[in-house]
Tab-separated table of C-alpha atoms (C1' of nucleotides) in Angstrom:
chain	number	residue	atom	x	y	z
P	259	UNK	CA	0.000	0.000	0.000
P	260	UNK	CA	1.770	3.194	-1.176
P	261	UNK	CA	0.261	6.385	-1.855
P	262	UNK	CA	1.362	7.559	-5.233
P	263	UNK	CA	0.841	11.117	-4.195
P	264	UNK	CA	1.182	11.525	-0.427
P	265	UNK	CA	1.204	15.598	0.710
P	266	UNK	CA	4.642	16.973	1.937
P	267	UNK	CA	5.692	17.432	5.556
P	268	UNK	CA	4.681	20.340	7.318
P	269	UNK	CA	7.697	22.171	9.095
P	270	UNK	CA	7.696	21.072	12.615
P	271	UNK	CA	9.880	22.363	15.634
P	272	UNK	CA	10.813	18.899	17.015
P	273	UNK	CA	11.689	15.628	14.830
P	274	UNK	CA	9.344	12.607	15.328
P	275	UNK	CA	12.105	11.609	17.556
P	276	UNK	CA	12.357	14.026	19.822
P	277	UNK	CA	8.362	14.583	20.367
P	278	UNK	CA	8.515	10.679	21.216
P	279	UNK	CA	11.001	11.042	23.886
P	280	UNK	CA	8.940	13.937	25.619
P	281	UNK	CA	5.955	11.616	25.453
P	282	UNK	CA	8.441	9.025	27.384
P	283	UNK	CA	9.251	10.964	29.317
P	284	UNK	CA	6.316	12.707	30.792
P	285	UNK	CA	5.197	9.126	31.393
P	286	UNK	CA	8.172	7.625	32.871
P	287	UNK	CA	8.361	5.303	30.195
P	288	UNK	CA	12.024	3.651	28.952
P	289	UNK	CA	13.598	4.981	25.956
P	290	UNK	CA	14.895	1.056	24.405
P	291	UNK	CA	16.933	0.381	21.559
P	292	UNK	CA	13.646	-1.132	19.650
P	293	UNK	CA	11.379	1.912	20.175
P	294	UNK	CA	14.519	4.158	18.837
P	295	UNK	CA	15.075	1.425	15.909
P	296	UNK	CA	11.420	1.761	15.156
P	297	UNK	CA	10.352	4.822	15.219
P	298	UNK	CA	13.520	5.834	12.565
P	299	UNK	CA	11.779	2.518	10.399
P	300	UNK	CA	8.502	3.901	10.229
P	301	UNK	CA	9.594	7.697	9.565
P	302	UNK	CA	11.972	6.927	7.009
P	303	UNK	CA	9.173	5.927	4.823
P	304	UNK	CA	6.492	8.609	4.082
P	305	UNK	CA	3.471	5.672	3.124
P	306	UNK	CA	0.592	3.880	4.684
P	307	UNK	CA	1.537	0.643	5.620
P	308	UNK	CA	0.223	-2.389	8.153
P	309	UNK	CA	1.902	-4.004	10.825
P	310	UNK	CA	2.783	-6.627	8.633
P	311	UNK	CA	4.054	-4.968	6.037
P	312	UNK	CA	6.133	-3.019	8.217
P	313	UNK	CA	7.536	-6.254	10.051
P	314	UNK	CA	8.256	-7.505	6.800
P	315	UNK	CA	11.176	-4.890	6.310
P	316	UNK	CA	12.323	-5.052	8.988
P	317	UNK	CA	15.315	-7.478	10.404
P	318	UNK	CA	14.109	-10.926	10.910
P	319	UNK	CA	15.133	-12.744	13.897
P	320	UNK	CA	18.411	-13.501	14.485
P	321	UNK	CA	20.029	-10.246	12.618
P	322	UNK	CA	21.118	-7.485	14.342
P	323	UNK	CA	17.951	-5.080	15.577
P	324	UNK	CA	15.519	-7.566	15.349
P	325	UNK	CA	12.514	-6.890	16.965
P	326	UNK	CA	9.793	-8.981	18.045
P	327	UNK	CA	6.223	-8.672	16.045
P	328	UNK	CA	4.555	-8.397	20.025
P	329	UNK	CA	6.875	-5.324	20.193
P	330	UNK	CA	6.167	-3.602	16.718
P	331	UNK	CA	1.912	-4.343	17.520
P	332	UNK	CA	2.965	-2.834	20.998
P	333	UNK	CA	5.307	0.498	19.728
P	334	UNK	CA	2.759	1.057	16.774
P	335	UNK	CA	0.189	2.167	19.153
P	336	UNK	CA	2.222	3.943	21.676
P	337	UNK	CA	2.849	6.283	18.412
P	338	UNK	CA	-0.532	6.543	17.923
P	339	UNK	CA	-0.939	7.116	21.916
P	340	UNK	CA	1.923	9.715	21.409
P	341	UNK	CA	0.890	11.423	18.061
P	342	UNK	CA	3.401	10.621	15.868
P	343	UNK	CA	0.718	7.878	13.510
P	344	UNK	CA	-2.592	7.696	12.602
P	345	UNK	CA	-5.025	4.137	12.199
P	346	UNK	CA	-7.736	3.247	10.193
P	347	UNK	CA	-9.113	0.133	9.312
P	348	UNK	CA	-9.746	-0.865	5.878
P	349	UNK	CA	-10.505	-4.186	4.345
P	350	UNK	CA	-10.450	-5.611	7.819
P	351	UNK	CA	-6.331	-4.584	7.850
P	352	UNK	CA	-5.168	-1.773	10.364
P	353	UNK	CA	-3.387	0.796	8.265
P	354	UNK	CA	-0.981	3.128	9.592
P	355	UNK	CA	0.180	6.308	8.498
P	356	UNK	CA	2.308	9.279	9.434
P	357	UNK	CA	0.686	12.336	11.484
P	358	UNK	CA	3.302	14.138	13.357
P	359	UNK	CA	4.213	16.854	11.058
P	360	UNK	CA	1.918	16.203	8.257
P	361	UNK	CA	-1.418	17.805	7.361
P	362	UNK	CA	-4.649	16.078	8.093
P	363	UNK	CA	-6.432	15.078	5.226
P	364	UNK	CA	-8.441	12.560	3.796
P	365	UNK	CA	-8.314	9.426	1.272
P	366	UNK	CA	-9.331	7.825	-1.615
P	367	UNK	CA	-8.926	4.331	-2.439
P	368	UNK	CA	-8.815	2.175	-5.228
P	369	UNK	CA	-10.624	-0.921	-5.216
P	370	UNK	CA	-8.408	-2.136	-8.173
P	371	UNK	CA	-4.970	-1.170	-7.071
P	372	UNK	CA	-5.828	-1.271	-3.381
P	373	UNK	CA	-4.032	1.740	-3.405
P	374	UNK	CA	-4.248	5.033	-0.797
P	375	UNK	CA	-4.611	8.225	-2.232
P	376	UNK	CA	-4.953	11.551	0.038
P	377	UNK	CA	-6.795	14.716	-0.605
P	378	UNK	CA	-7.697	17.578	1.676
P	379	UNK	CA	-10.829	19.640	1.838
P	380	UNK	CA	-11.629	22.582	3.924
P	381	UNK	CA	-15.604	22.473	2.851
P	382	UNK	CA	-15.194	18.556	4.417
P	383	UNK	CA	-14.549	20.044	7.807
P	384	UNK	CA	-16.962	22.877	8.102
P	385	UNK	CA	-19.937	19.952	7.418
P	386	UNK	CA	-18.390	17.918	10.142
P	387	UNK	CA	-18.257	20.602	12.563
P	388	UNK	CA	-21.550	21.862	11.400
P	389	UNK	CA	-23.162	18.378	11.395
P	390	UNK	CA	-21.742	17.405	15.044
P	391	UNK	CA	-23.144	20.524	16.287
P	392	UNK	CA	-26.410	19.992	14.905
P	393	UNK	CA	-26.383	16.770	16.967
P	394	UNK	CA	-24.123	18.011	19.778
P	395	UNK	CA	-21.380	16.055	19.721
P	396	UNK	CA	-17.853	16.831	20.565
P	397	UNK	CA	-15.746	16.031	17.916
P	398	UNK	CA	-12.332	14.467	18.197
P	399	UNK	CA	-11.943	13.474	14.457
P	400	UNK	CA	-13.341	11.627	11.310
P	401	UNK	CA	-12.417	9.381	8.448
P	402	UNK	CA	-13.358	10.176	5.426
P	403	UNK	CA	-12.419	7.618	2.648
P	404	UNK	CA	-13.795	7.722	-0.946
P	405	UNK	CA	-13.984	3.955	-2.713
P	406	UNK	CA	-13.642	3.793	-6.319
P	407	UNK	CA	-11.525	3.411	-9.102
P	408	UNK	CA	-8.327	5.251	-9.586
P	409	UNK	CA	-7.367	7.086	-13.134
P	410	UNK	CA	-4.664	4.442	-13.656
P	411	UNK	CA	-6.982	1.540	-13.102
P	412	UNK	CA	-9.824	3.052	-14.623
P	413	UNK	CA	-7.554	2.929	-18.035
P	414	UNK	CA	-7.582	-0.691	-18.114
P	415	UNK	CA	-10.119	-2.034	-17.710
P	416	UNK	CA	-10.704	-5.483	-15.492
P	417	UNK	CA	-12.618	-7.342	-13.651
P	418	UNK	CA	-13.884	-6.049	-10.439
P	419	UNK	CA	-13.478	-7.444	-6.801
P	420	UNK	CA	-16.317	-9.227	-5.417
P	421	UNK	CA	-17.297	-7.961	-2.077
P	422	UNK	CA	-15.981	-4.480	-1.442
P	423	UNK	CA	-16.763	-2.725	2.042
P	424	UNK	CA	-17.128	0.242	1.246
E	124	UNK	CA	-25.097	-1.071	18.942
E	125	UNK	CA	-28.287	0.259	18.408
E	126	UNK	CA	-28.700	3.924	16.700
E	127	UNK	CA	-30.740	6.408	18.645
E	128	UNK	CA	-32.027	8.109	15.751
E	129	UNK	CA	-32.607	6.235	12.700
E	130	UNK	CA	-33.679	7.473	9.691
E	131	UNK	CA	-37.236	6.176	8.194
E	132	UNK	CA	-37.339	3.345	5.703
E	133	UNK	CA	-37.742	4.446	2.032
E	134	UNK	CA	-41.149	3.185	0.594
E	135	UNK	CA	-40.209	1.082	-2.205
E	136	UNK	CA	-41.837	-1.291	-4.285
E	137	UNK	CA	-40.465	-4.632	-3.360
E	138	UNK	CA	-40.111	-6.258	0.021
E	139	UNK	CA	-36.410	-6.606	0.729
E	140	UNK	CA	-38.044	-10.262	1.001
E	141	UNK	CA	-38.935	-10.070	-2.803
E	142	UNK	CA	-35.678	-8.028	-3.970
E	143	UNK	CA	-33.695	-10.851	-2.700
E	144	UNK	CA	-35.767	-13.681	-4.236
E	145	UNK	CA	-35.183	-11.921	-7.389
E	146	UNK	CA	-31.569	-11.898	-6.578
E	147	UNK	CA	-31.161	-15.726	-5.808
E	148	UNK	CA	-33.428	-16.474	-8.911
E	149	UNK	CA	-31.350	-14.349	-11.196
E	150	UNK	CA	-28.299	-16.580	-10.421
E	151	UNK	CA	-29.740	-19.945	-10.008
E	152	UNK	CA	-29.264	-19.932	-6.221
E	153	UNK	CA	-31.220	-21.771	-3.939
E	154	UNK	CA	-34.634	-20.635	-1.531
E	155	UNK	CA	-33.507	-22.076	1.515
E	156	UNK	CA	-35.472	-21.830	4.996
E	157	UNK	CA	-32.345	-20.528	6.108
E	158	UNK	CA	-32.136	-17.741	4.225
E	159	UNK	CA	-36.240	-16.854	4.607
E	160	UNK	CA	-35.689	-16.740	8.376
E	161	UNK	CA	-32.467	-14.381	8.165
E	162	UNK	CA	-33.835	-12.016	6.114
E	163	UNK	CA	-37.002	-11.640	8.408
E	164	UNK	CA	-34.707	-11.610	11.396
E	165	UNK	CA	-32.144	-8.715	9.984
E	166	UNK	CA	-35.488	-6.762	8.452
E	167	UNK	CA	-36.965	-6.577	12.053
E	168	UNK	CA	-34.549	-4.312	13.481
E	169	UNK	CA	-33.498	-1.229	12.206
E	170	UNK	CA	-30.853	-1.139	13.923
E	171	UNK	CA	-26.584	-1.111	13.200
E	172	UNK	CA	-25.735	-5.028	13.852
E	173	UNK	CA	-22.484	-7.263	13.476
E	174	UNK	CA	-22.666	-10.958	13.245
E	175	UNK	CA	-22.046	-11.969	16.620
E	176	UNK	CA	-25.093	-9.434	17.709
E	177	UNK	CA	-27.302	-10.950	15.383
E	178	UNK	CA	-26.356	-14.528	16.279
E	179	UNK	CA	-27.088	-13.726	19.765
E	180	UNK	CA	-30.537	-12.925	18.942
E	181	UNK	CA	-31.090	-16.129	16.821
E	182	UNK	CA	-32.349	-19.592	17.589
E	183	UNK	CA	-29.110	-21.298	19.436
E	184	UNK	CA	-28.471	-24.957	18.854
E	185	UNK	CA	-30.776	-27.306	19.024
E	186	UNK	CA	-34.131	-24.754	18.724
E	187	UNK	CA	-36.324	-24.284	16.036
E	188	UNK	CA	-35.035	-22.118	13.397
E	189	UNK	CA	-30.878	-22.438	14.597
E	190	UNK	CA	-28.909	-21.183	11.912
E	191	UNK	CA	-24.931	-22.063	12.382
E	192	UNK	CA	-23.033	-18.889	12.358
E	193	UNK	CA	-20.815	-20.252	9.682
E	194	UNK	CA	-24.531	-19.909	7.185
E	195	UNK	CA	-25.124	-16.607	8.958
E	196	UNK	CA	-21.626	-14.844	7.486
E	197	UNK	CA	-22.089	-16.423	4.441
E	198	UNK	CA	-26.017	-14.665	4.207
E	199	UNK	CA	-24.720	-11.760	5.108
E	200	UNK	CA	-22.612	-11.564	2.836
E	201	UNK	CA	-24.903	-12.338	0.060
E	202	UNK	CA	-27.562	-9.605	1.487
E	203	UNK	CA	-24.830	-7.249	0.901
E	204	UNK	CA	-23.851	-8.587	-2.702
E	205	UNK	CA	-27.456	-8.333	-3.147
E	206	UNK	CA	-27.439	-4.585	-2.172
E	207	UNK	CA	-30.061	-5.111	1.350
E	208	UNK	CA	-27.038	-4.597	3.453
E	209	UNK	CA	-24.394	-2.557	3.450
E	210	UNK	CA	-21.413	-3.101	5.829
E	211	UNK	CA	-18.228	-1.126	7.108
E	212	UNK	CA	-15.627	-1.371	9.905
E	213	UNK	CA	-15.575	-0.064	12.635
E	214	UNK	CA	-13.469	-1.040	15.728
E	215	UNK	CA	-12.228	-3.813	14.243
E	216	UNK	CA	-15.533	-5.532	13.733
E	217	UNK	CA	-17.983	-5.695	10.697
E	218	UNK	CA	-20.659	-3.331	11.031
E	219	UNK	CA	-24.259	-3.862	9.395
E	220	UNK	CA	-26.785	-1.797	8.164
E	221	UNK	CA	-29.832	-1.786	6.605
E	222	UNK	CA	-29.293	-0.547	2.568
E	223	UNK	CA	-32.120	-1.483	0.509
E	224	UNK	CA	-35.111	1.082	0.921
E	225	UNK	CA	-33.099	3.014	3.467
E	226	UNK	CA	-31.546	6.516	1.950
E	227	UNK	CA	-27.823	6.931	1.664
E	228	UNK	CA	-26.523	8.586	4.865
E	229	UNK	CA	-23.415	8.673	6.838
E	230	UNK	CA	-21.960	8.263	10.930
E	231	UNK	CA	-21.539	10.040	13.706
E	232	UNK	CA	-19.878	7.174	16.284
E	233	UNK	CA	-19.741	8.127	19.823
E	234	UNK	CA	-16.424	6.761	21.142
E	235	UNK	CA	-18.142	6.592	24.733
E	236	UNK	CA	-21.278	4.581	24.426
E	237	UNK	CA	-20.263	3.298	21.082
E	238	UNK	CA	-23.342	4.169	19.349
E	239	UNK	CA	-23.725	5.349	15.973
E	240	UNK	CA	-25.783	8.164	14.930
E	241	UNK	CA	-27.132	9.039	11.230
E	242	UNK	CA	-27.034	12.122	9.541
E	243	UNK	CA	-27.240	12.798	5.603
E	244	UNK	CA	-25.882	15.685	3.963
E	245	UNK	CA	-26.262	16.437	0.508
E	246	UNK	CA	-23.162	19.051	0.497
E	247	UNK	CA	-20.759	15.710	1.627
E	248	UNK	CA	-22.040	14.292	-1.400
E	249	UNK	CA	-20.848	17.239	-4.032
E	250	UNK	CA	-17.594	17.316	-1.750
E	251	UNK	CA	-16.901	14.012	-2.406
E	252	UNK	CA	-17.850	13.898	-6.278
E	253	UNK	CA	-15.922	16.888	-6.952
E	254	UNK	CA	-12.486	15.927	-5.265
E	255	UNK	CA	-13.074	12.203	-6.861
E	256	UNK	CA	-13.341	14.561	-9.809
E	257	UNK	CA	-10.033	16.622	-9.278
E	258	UNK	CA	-8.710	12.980	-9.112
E	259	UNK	CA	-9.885	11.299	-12.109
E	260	UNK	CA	-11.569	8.998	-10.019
E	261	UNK	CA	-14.752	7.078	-10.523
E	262	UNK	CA	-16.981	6.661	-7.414
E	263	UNK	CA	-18.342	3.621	-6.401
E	264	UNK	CA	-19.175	4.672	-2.926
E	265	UNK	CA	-17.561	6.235	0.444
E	266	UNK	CA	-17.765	6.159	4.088
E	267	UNK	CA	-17.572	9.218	6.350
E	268	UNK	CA	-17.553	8.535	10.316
E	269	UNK	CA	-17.665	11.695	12.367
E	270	UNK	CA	-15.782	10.327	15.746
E	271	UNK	CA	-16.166	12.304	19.011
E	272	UNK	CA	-18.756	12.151	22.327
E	273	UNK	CA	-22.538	12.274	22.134
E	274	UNK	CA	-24.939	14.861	23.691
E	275	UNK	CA	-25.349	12.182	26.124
E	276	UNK	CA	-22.476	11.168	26.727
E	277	UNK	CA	-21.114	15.173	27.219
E	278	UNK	CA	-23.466	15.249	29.880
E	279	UNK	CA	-21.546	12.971	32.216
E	280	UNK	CA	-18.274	13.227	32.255
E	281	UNK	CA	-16.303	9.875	32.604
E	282	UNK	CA	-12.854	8.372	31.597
E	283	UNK	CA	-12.149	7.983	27.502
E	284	UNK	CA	-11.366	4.595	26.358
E	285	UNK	CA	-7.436	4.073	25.368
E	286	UNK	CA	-6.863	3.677	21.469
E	287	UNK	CA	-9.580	4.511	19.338
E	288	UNK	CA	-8.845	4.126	15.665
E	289	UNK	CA	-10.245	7.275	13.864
X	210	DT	C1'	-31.283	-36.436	-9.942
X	211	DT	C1'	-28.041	-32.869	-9.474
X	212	DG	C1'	-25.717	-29.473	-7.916
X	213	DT	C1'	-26.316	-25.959	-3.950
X	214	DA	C1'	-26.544	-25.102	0.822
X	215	DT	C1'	-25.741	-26.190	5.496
X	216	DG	C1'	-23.592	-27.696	9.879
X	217	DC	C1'	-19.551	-28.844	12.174
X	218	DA	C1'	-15.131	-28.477	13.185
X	219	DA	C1'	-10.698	-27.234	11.816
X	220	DA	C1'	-8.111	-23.591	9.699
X	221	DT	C1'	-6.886	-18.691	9.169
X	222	DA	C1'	-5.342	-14.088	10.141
X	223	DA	C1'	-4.369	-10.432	12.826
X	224	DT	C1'	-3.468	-9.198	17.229
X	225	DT	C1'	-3.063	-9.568	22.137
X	226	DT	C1'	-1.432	-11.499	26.372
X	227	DG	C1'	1.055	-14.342	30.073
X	228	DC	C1'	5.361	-14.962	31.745
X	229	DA	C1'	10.246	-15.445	32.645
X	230	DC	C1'	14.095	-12.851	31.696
X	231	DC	C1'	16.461	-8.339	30.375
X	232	DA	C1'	17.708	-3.738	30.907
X	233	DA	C1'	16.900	1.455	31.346
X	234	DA	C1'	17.035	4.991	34.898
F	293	DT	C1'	17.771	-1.876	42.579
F	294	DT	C1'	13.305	-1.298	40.700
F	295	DT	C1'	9.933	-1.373	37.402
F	296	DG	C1'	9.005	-1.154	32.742
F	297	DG	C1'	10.225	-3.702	28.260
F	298	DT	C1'	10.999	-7.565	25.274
F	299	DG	C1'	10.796	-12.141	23.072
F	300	DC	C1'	8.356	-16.285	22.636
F	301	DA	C1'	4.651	-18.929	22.447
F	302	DA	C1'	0.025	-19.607	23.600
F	303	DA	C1'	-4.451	-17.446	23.639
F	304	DT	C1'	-7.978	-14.568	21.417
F	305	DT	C1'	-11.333	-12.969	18.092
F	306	DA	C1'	-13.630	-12.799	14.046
F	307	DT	C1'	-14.218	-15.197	10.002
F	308	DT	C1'	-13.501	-18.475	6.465
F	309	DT	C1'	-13.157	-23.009	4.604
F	310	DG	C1'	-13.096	-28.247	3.835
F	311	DC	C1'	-16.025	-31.828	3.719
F	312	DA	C1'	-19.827	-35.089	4.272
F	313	DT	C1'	-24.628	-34.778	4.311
F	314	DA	C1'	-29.218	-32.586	3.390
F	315	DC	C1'	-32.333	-30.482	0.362
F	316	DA	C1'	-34.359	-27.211	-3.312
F	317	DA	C1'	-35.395	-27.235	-8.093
DNA sequence: TTGTATGCAAATAATTTGCACCAAA
DNA sequence: TTTGGTGCAAATTATTTGCATACAA
């Protein structure tokens, strides 16, 4: 799952890094070799990924910075906890992406490729805002993903997937 | 999971009863008591559902009417090929709704009490159709969940639950 | 009859968790 | 030291699937 046109960092004051450590920190949690090794894994890469794609480039056991599946499922959602990632489901798979330092926006996705794009809308936000206050809720976020075909895909044309959720 | 405010059923000309019989005769599948007792069952509520719910409200073992679970997915999943249902995730689990004779709408999900609200806005839908647009994508569909706390919910103020995927 | 559908149990897949051992602070 | 962290393997959860049998057309 790559996003063949993911939006640019923002400029942030602090690296992923460092904003992890604080989080640590102001929870007296330990600053290990993994959660260092990890957290430079999962920036270096601007895409959406899953756990199991991520695992999958990362050192197998027995090389050197190996770390254990339990620990990546474990550090993935300390940096959502702290921030630095975002998760969604979709297809049943927990998708990851970067959020630290990167606008929030929304996605499209192609039932074809299976791949993520992103797109950002003001108008999106002022109905949710408008439509949670309507119904007084408090809102702490959304997801917003548009299914369809993608330009690409929609060139040649196949046969389509049987049961998309949509 | 039961929504607090659901929207009125469409009227429409067929019985989702009928539509479906139309959809098993148009591909040679079979009229099964089964299937005749599921689609009463899922009809009766108008609620949000996920197949463990609706197996809890079934016939168990050994009654009149049991269903195995392993029929139920695989009717469900054939109401939604046959456009009654529709179905999205949502905390990891496959949610349910009503489709056929309903009109197109979209969530509000109270991270507290877990509920989902409906809403429908017509401006979403331009949003969406004009960014797919921008994109040179062709829409088969989307799925917008507004996350945050309910008017009831606001009202007492209580702990937030750890991780929840936006 | 003839191929679908169903029930049961085993198989999957994606995570999570228990626990003994390891290591930051 | 002390308490959180990690690896490993077993446990979970939600579904799916293989297969022998039952049944609709």
């Amino acid at each position: 799952m790559s996003a063949a046109d993911s939006l640019e960092p923002l400029n942030v004051s602090s690296s992923p890094r460092e904003r992890f450590e604080e989080y640590l920190q102001s929870r007296g949690l330990r600053q290990t070799s993994q959660r260092k090794f990890l957290i430079e894994a999962v920036f270096a890469e601007h895409d959406h990924f899953d756990a199991d794609e991520l695992i999958d480039r990362l050192p197998r056991r027995g090389e050197k910075n190996y770390v254990s599946s339990a620990t990546v499922y474990r550090t993935l959602r300390e940096f959502v906890d702290a921030g630095l990632l975002k998760s969604f489901q979709l297809d049943g798979r927990t998708v990851y992406e970067l959020d630290y330092g990167y606008p929030q926006h929304d996605h499209l996705y192609c039932s074809r490729c299976r791949k993520l794009f992103e797109f950002q809308s003001r108008d999106l936000m002022e109905i949710r805002d408008r439509v949670a206050a309507e119904k007084g809720f408090r809102v702490s976020g959304h997801r917003m993903i548009i299914h369809g075909i993608c330009r690409e895909c929609g060139k040649s044309r196949r046969k389509k997937r049987k049961q998309d959720l949509v």
